[in-house]
Short mmCIF file of C-alpha atoms in Angstrom, two decimals:
data_model
loop_
_atom_site.label_atom_id
_atom_site.label_comp_id
_atom_site.label_asym_id
_atom_site.label_seq_id
_atom_site.Cartn_x
_atom_site.Cartn_y
_atom_site.Cartn_z
CA MET A 16 0.02 0.00 0.05
CA GLY A 17 1.31 3.44 -0.93
CA GLU A 18 1.90 6.36 1.56
CA ARG A 19 -1.73 7.55 0.84
CA PRO A 20 -4.17 4.68 1.01
CA ARG A 21 -6.45 4.87 -2.02
CA VAL A 22 -10.16 4.79 -1.24
CA VAL A 23 -13.04 4.59 -3.37
CA LEU A 24 -16.24 6.15 -1.76
CA GLY A 25 -19.30 4.68 -3.63
CA VAL A 26 -22.57 6.66 -2.93
CA SER A 27 -25.84 5.15 -3.77
CA GLY A 28 -29.19 6.90 -4.10
CA GLY A 29 -30.61 7.15 -0.51
CA ILE A 30 -31.39 9.98 1.80
CA ALA A 31 -28.26 9.20 3.83
CA ALA A 32 -26.16 10.24 1.02
CA TYR A 33 -25.75 13.67 2.58
CA LYS A 34 -24.04 12.03 5.54
CA ALA A 35 -21.52 10.52 3.16
CA ALA A 36 -20.08 14.00 2.80
CA GLU A 37 -18.86 13.81 6.26
CA LEU A 38 -17.37 10.58 5.75
CA LEU A 39 -15.54 11.88 2.65
CA ARG A 40 -14.29 14.77 4.67
CA ARG A 41 -12.84 12.56 7.41
CA PHE A 42 -11.07 10.31 4.73
CA ALA A 43 -9.67 13.40 3.01
CA GLU A 44 -8.49 15.26 6.16
CA SER A 45 -6.66 12.15 7.44
CA GLY A 46 -4.61 11.81 4.46
CA HIS A 47 -6.41 9.29 2.20
CA ASP A 48 -6.57 9.60 -1.54
CA VAL A 49 -10.40 9.55 -2.13
CA THR A 50 -12.12 8.92 -5.30
CA VAL A 51 -15.90 9.58 -5.18
CA VAL A 52 -18.09 7.23 -7.39
CA PRO A 53 -21.78 8.22 -7.02
CA THR A 54 -24.79 6.67 -8.73
CA ALA A 55 -26.95 8.81 -10.87
CA ALA A 56 -29.69 8.53 -8.13
CA ALA A 57 -27.09 9.70 -5.49
CA LEU A 58 -26.61 12.85 -7.39
CA GLU A 59 -30.32 13.68 -7.10
CA PHE A 60 -29.60 13.95 -3.32
CA VAL A 61 -26.13 15.53 -3.24
CA GLY A 62 -24.67 17.23 -6.24
CA ALA A 63 -21.37 16.65 -8.08
CA PRO A 64 -19.79 19.91 -7.04
CA THR A 65 -19.99 18.89 -3.46
CA TRP A 66 -18.18 15.58 -3.97
CA SER A 67 -15.61 17.31 -6.26
CA ALA A 68 -14.98 19.95 -3.79
CA LEU A 69 -14.41 17.66 -0.79
CA SER A 70 -12.38 15.05 -2.78
CA GLY A 71 -10.42 17.41 -5.03
CA LYS A 72 -11.21 15.26 -8.02
CA PRO A 73 -13.94 15.21 -10.78
CA VAL A 74 -16.98 13.20 -10.15
CA SER A 75 -19.28 11.12 -12.66
CA PRO A 76 -21.52 8.16 -12.34
CA SER A 77 -21.02 7.32 -16.13
CA THR A 78 -18.64 4.79 -17.66
CA TRP A 79 -18.53 7.09 -20.68
CA ASP A 80 -16.68 9.97 -19.25
CA HIS A 81 -12.85 10.04 -19.70
CA VAL A 82 -13.13 6.71 -21.55
CA GLU A 83 -9.44 6.95 -22.52
CA GLU A 84 -8.55 6.29 -18.87
CA VAL A 85 -10.82 3.21 -18.83
CA PRO A 86 -12.25 4.31 -15.46
CA HIS A 87 -14.67 1.38 -15.18
CA VAL A 88 -11.78 -0.93 -14.72
CA ARG A 89 -8.91 1.30 -13.39
CA ILE A 90 -10.63 2.77 -10.31
CA GLY A 91 -11.39 -0.66 -8.76
CA GLN A 92 -8.02 -2.11 -9.83
CA GLN A 93 -6.06 0.69 -8.22
CA ALA A 94 -8.08 0.92 -4.88
CA ASP A 95 -6.80 -0.15 -1.46
CA LEU A 96 -10.28 -0.02 -0.03
CA VAL A 97 -13.79 0.39 -1.43
CA VAL A 98 -16.53 1.79 0.89
CA VAL A 99 -20.25 2.13 -0.28
CA ALA A 100 -22.00 4.48 1.96
CA PRO A 101 -24.86 4.46 1.85
CA ALA A 102 -25.54 1.19 0.27
CA THR A 103 -29.32 1.02 -0.79
CA ALA A 104 -31.25 -2.33 -1.12
CA ASP A 105 -30.92 -1.82 -4.93
CA LEU A 106 -27.21 -1.44 -4.83
CA LEU A 107 -26.79 -4.52 -2.70
CA ALA A 108 -29.01 -6.51 -5.17
CA LYS A 109 -26.80 -5.37 -8.05
CA ALA A 110 -23.55 -6.14 -6.30
CA ALA A 111 -24.76 -9.60 -5.15
CA HIS A 112 -25.78 -10.49 -8.69
CA GLY A 113 -22.91 -8.96 -10.43
CA LEU A 114 -24.80 -6.30 -12.36
CA ALA A 115 -22.62 -3.51 -13.96
CA ASP A 116 -24.78 -0.74 -15.50
CA ASP A 117 -22.75 2.25 -14.16
CA LEU A 118 -19.42 3.24 -12.89
CA LEU A 119 -19.93 2.18 -9.30
CA THR A 120 -21.17 -1.33 -10.10
CA ASN A 121 -18.33 -1.85 -12.58
CA THR A 122 -15.83 -0.67 -10.02
CA LEU A 123 -17.17 -3.30 -7.63
CA LEU A 124 -16.68 -5.96 -10.14
CA THR A 125 -13.14 -5.04 -10.80
CA ALA A 126 -11.99 -4.33 -7.18
CA ARG A 127 -9.64 -6.78 -5.56
CA CYS A 128 -9.24 -5.11 -2.36
CA PRO A 129 -11.56 -5.14 0.77
CA VAL A 130 -15.08 -3.90 0.02
CA VAL A 131 -17.31 -2.40 2.81
CA PHE A 132 -20.86 -1.77 2.50
CA ALA A 133 -22.79 0.48 4.96
CA PRO A 134 -26.41 -0.19 4.33
CA ALA A 135 -29.18 2.34 4.92
CA MET A 136 -32.90 1.76 4.16
CA HIS A 137 -36.21 1.27 5.85
CA THR A 138 -36.60 -1.65 8.33
CA GLU A 139 -38.92 -3.56 6.00
CA MET A 140 -36.49 -3.37 3.12
CA TRP A 141 -33.47 -4.59 5.33
CA GLU A 142 -35.48 -7.45 6.75
CA HIS A 143 -36.95 -8.65 3.40
CA PRO A 144 -35.68 -12.19 2.51
CA ALA A 145 -34.27 -10.80 -0.91
CA THR A 146 -32.10 -8.11 0.95
CA GLN A 147 -30.98 -10.73 3.56
CA ASP A 148 -30.02 -13.31 0.89
CA ASN A 149 -28.06 -10.60 -1.03
CA VAL A 150 -26.23 -9.69 2.18
CA ALA A 151 -25.42 -13.27 2.92
CA THR A 152 -24.17 -13.69 -0.60
CA LEU A 153 -21.84 -10.66 -0.37
CA ARG A 154 -20.54 -11.74 3.01
CA ARG A 155 -19.85 -15.31 1.73
CA ARG A 156 -17.87 -13.81 -0.97
CA GLY A 157 -15.64 -11.86 1.56
CA ALA A 158 -17.30 -8.47 1.47
CA LEU A 159 -17.93 -6.72 4.74
CA VAL A 160 -21.55 -5.69 5.08
CA ILE A 161 -22.06 -3.48 8.24
CA GLU A 162 -25.17 -4.11 10.32
CA PRO A 163 -27.23 -0.97 10.12
CA ALA A 164 -28.11 0.89 13.28
CA GLU A 165 -31.49 1.30 14.94
CA GLY A 166 -33.30 4.72 15.17
CA ARG A 167 -34.94 7.36 13.43
CA LEU A 168 -35.48 6.76 9.68
CA THR A 169 -37.07 8.85 6.95
CA GLY A 170 -40.16 10.68 8.02
CA LYS A 171 -41.83 9.38 11.34
CA ASP A 172 -40.43 5.74 11.05
CA THR A 173 -37.96 4.32 13.41
CA GLY A 174 -36.29 0.88 13.49
CA LYS A 175 -33.23 -1.01 12.17
CA GLY A 176 -31.86 0.44 8.95
CA ARG A 177 -30.49 3.75 10.08
CA PHE A 178 -27.15 4.75 8.51
CA PRO A 179 -24.38 4.44 11.08
CA GLU A 180 -22.60 7.60 12.23
CA PRO A 181 -20.14 8.58 9.65
CA ALA A 182 -17.37 8.93 12.26
CA GLU A 183 -17.90 5.18 13.26
CA ILE A 184 -17.96 4.13 9.56
CA PHE A 185 -14.65 5.99 9.14
CA GLU A 186 -13.17 4.17 12.22
CA TYR A 187 -14.49 0.81 10.87
CA ALA A 188 -12.89 1.58 7.52
CA ARG A 189 -9.62 2.41 9.22
CA SER A 190 -9.75 -0.81 11.08
CA VAL A 191 -10.34 -2.83 7.82
CA LEU A 192 -7.09 -1.03 6.34
CA ALA A 193 -5.12 -1.58 9.66
CA GLY A 194 -6.11 -5.30 9.42
CA GLY A 195 -4.99 -5.71 6.01
CA GLY A 196 -8.47 -6.57 4.76
CA ARG A 197 -8.35 -9.89 6.69
CA THR A 198 -11.76 -11.56 7.33
CA ASP A 199 -10.42 -14.43 9.44
CA LEU A 200 -13.14 -13.81 12.04
CA ALA A 201 -15.92 -14.10 9.38
CA GLY A 202 -18.82 -16.30 10.54
CA ARG A 203 -17.51 -16.18 14.24
CA ARG A 204 -19.44 -14.81 17.06
CA VAL A 205 -17.45 -12.94 19.65
CA VAL A 206 -18.29 -10.95 22.90
CA VAL A 207 -16.38 -8.08 24.19
CA SER A 208 -16.84 -6.29 27.52
CA ALA A 209 -15.89 -2.73 28.07
CA GLY A 210 -15.83 0.09 30.61
CA GLY A 211 -16.04 -0.14 34.45
CA THR A 212 -18.82 -1.17 36.59
CA ARG A 213 -20.47 0.88 39.45
CA GLU A 214 -21.64 -0.54 42.84
CA TYR A 215 -24.20 1.79 44.32
CA LEU A 216 -23.99 2.94 48.03
CA ASP A 217 -27.22 4.91 47.78
CA PRO A 218 -29.25 6.50 44.95
CA VAL A 219 -26.49 9.03 44.02
CA ARG A 220 -23.21 7.49 45.17
CA PHE A 221 -21.24 4.41 43.93
CA LEU A 222 -17.98 2.68 44.04
CA GLY A 223 -16.33 2.72 40.51
CA ASN A 224 -13.15 2.75 38.60
CA ARG A 225 -11.31 4.71 36.02
CA SER A 226 -11.80 2.46 33.00
CA SER A 227 -12.97 4.42 30.01
CA GLY A 228 -13.97 1.59 27.64
CA LEU A 229 -11.49 2.82 24.85
CA GLN A 230 -9.73 -0.61 24.49
CA GLY A 231 -12.90 -2.54 24.63
CA TYR A 232 -14.47 -0.34 21.97
CA ALA A 233 -11.25 -0.77 19.94
CA LEU A 234 -11.45 -4.47 20.18
CA ALA A 235 -15.06 -4.46 19.11
CA ARG A 236 -14.43 -2.31 16.02
CA ALA A 237 -11.36 -4.38 14.96
CA ALA A 238 -13.44 -7.72 15.37
CA ALA A 239 -16.36 -6.36 13.20
CA ALA A 240 -13.93 -5.18 10.63
CA ARG A 241 -12.46 -8.72 10.51
CA GLY A 242 -15.92 -10.04 9.73
CA ALA A 243 -16.97 -11.06 13.16
CA GLU A 244 -20.71 -10.81 14.61
CA VAL A 245 -19.93 -8.77 17.72
CA THR A 246 -21.79 -8.20 20.95
CA LEU A 247 -20.30 -5.45 23.05
CA VAL A 248 -21.33 -5.40 26.67
CA ALA A 249 -20.73 -1.78 27.77
CA ALA A 250 -20.51 -0.81 31.45
CA ASN A 251 -21.07 2.91 31.94
CA VAL A 252 -19.28 3.96 28.65
CA THR A 253 -20.09 7.26 26.91
CA LEU A 254 -18.29 6.56 23.77
CA PRO A 255 -20.20 6.44 20.29
CA ASP A 256 -21.41 3.17 19.45
CA PRO A 257 -19.10 1.25 16.98
CA ALA A 258 -20.57 0.62 13.57
CA GLY A 259 -21.97 -2.89 13.00
CA VAL A 260 -21.84 -3.99 16.63
CA LYS A 261 -24.65 -5.06 19.01
CA ILE A 262 -24.47 -3.00 22.21
CA VAL A 263 -25.69 -4.36 25.61
CA ARG A 264 -25.62 -1.66 28.29
CA VAL A 265 -25.07 -2.55 31.97
CA GLU A 266 -24.05 -0.74 35.18
CA THR A 267 -23.20 -3.15 37.90
CA THR A 268 -20.96 -6.17 38.07
CA ALA A 269 -23.94 -8.51 38.62
CA GLU A 270 -25.49 -7.02 35.39
CA LEU A 271 -22.22 -7.36 33.59
CA ARG A 272 -21.90 -11.03 34.69
CA ASP A 273 -25.45 -11.85 33.51
CA ALA A 274 -24.96 -10.18 30.16
CA VAL A 275 -21.55 -11.75 29.48
CA VAL A 276 -22.71 -15.29 30.43
CA THR A 277 -25.80 -15.11 28.23
CA ALA A 278 -23.84 -13.73 25.29
CA ALA A 279 -20.94 -16.21 25.74
CA SER A 280 -23.25 -19.25 25.53
CA GLY A 281 -23.16 -18.86 21.64
CA ALA A 282 -19.81 -17.25 21.29
CA ASP A 283 -16.56 -18.51 19.76
CA ALA A 284 -14.56 -16.02 21.73
CA VAL A 285 -14.94 -13.72 24.66
CA VAL A 286 -12.65 -10.83 25.53
CA MET A 287 -13.05 -9.37 28.94
CA ALA A 288 -11.69 -5.93 28.58
CA ALA A 289 -14.10 -4.40 31.13
CA ALA A 290 -13.04 -3.50 34.76
CA PRO A 291 -15.57 -5.01 36.98
CA ALA A 292 -15.61 -4.04 40.77
CA ASP A 293 -14.15 -6.68 42.83
CA PHE A 294 -16.30 -5.63 45.78
CA ARG A 295 -19.81 -4.19 46.33
CA PRO A 296 -21.63 -2.87 49.53
CA THR A 297 -23.52 -5.60 51.52
CA SER A 298 -26.56 -3.19 51.50
CA VAL A 299 -27.68 -0.23 49.50
CA SER A 300 -29.44 2.65 51.29
CA ASP A 301 -32.70 3.66 49.71
CA ALA A 302 -32.09 7.30 50.67
CA LYS A 303 -29.04 9.34 50.11
CA ILE A 304 -26.58 8.87 53.10
CA LYS A 305 -26.45 12.15 55.08
CA LYS A 306 -23.47 13.63 56.71
CA ALA A 307 -23.29 13.05 60.50
CA THR A 308 -23.43 16.36 62.56
CA ASP A 309 -20.53 15.10 64.63
CA GLY A 310 -18.22 14.95 61.63
CA SER A 311 -18.03 10.99 61.69
CA ALA A 312 -18.01 8.97 58.47
CA PRO A 313 -20.29 6.00 57.96
CA SER A 314 -18.71 2.54 57.77
CA ILE A 315 -19.29 0.54 54.73
CA GLU A 316 -19.31 -3.17 54.64
CA LEU A 317 -18.17 -4.87 51.41
CA THR A 318 -18.78 -8.32 50.02
CA GLN A 319 -16.88 -9.83 47.00
CA ASN A 320 -18.40 -9.81 43.59
CA PRO A 321 -18.58 -12.90 41.29
CA ASP A 322 -15.43 -13.67 39.24
CA ILE A 323 -16.78 -13.42 35.73
CA LEU A 324 -13.60 -14.33 33.93
CA HIS A 325 -13.10 -17.38 36.21
CA GLU A 326 -16.71 -18.51 35.67
CA ILE A 327 -16.78 -18.31 31.84
CA SER A 328 -13.29 -19.78 31.65
CA HIS A 329 -14.06 -23.00 33.84
CA HIS A 330 -17.56 -23.45 32.65
CA ARG A 331 -17.53 -22.96 28.91
CA SER A 332 -20.71 -23.49 26.81
CA ARG A 333 -18.39 -24.10 23.96
CA PRO A 334 -15.37 -26.29 24.71
CA ASN A 335 -13.21 -24.88 21.93
CA SER A 336 -14.06 -21.15 22.53
CA VAL A 337 -11.12 -18.83 23.33
CA ILE A 338 -11.37 -16.61 26.50
CA VAL A 339 -9.21 -13.58 26.91
CA GLY A 340 -8.88 -11.67 30.22
CA PHE A 341 -7.15 -8.35 31.06
CA ALA A 342 -5.09 -7.71 34.03
CA ALA A 343 -4.34 -4.31 35.31
CA GLU A 344 -1.32 -4.70 37.78
CA THR A 345 0.95 -2.49 39.69
CA GLY A 346 3.08 -5.01 41.44
CA ASP A 347 3.57 -5.21 45.25
CA GLU A 348 5.63 -6.91 47.97
CA THR A 349 4.28 -10.20 46.92
CA GLY A 350 5.62 -9.95 43.32
CA SER A 351 6.34 -8.13 40.21
CA VAL A 352 3.67 -7.16 37.58
CA LEU A 353 4.51 -10.14 35.52
CA GLU A 354 4.68 -12.62 38.30
CA LEU A 355 1.35 -11.58 39.58
CA ALA A 356 -0.14 -11.75 36.09
CA ARG A 357 1.17 -15.31 35.50
CA ALA A 358 -0.35 -16.40 38.74
CA LYS A 359 -3.65 -14.67 37.69
CA LEU A 360 -3.55 -16.54 34.30
CA ALA A 361 -3.30 -19.84 36.03
CA ARG A 362 -6.05 -18.99 38.55
CA LYS A 363 -8.54 -17.61 36.15
CA GLY A 364 -8.27 -20.38 33.61
CA CYS A 365 -8.40 -18.29 30.40
CA ASP A 366 -6.58 -18.87 27.27
CA LEU A 367 -4.91 -15.36 27.08
CA LEU A 368 -4.21 -12.70 29.65
CA VAL A 369 -3.45 -9.09 28.46
CA VAL A 370 -1.35 -7.54 31.14
CA ASN A 371 -1.24 -3.79 31.64
CA ASP A 372 1.24 -2.03 34.05
CA VAL A 373 -1.15 0.63 35.41
CA SER A 374 1.36 2.13 37.90
CA GLY A 375 0.63 5.94 38.30
CA GLY A 376 -2.67 5.54 36.51
CA ALA A 377 -1.22 4.64 33.13
CA VAL A 378 -3.58 3.36 30.35
CA PHE A 379 -6.74 4.57 31.81
CA GLY A 380 -8.44 7.08 29.56
CA SER A 381 -5.50 7.17 27.18
CA PRO A 382 -5.70 6.41 23.44
CA VAL A 383 -2.26 4.74 23.89
CA ASN A 384 -1.64 1.23 25.36
CA GLU A 385 1.33 -1.28 25.91
CA ALA A 386 0.85 -4.73 27.14
CA ILE A 387 2.27 -8.22 27.33
CA ILE A 388 -0.04 -10.98 26.17
CA LEU A 389 0.52 -14.16 28.19
CA GLY A 390 -0.81 -17.46 26.83
CA LYS A 391 -1.68 -20.51 28.94
CA ASP A 392 0.74 -22.42 26.62
CA GLY A 393 3.57 -20.33 28.09
CA SER A 394 3.82 -17.82 25.29
CA ALA A 395 4.50 -14.16 25.96
CA ILE A 396 4.09 -11.46 23.41
CA ASP A 397 5.26 -7.81 24.13
CA VAL A 398 3.29 -5.27 22.40
CA PRO A 399 5.01 -1.89 22.53
CA ALA A 400 3.32 1.38 23.21
CA GLY A 401 0.93 2.42 20.47
CA ALA A 402 -2.73 3.07 19.60
CA LYS A 403 -5.21 0.82 21.44
CA SER A 404 -6.46 -0.07 17.97
CA ALA A 405 -3.01 -1.72 17.21
CA LEU A 406 -3.19 -3.78 20.46
CA ALA A 407 -6.60 -4.77 19.44
CA GLU A 408 -5.31 -6.18 16.18
CA VAL A 409 -2.61 -8.22 17.93
CA ILE A 410 -5.12 -9.64 20.45
CA TRP A 411 -7.37 -10.74 17.51
CA ASP A 412 -4.41 -12.37 15.78
CA GLN A 413 -3.83 -14.35 18.71
CA VAL A 414 -7.51 -15.28 19.12
CA ALA A 415 -7.94 -16.24 15.38
CA ALA A 416 -4.76 -18.48 15.61
CA ARG A 417 -6.28 -20.34 18.44
CA LEU A 418 -9.73 -20.67 16.86
CA GLY A 419 -8.34 -22.34 13.76
CA HIS A 420 -10.41 -22.80 10.58
#
């Protein structure tokens, strides 16, 4: 791949076409070389001058413009990534059946790079058997079709079929490029937990931790971009929903445990990146705990929370599933960070343990992470400091190798 990844942005004729302009802006501003290929119907929603101004290139839906450059072949041949956003039901049908009646559908036939479709349509159209068959066909051929979001559609309608947020489609596309277009998790169901749980003392106060959910969300994005069906169990996370990922929201460790155990029953892999509270109060006050007039502080009795990683590792619904844990360690008088982590790996029973040295508050809330990935087979992989998305790719490499094919 060259210094500037070459991205083709295909735009088909749906009302969400106006949101694709934001996607184009993100690609262009982050240094990608973008060629926009709209359909004729897309130009009814957003005109060619907008696409040309944002991409810095001429735009046409026709195979008959600049025929001396053979655009219907060259654009697809030279691309590092093709993203069709929005992808209408009509466009998905044409792509699945190999029709080529304009520049975009010709480009899809000649592209040998990863192809991503971001569908947007009414719920009934998305759920129609014809559309579902077309999506299945495209996925079987190696294309990545993002699950649409749920929410407000055109007019008063709501439901599944909403165009995912452009910022999240952009992150998904970057993950595809970072993963080299691999679809080694296609057909796999994976569960990722993220964030930090809260254990309430009263209606307004809780015990919590500093986990932001950034690493878990990076893992969910990376898995989806490698073709997996992803369930993300998010504990008190305020980040935007990753494109194409099912979100289950929880607050407490008990809720996290129930959601993870339920999702893990049908999963090929579970990555426990969340930070569940180890303890919870034995009782929760129905009313806000008041300050004592004599200045004394209340005593709080704690009890231990269930060990979710230990439970899903020792009681697996699928014997060949891969379980990954995280260990945030600081080291103490009983041992170094690595010594404590190896003991934890043996105790928990998981297949891989991602070890973070969090001395001084490192890692929490930061876009950067470094870790050592320990395997129960005795392996140890040192991942140097870098983006959390880069660590996510290494983790999924290890998971995919253990899942086999």
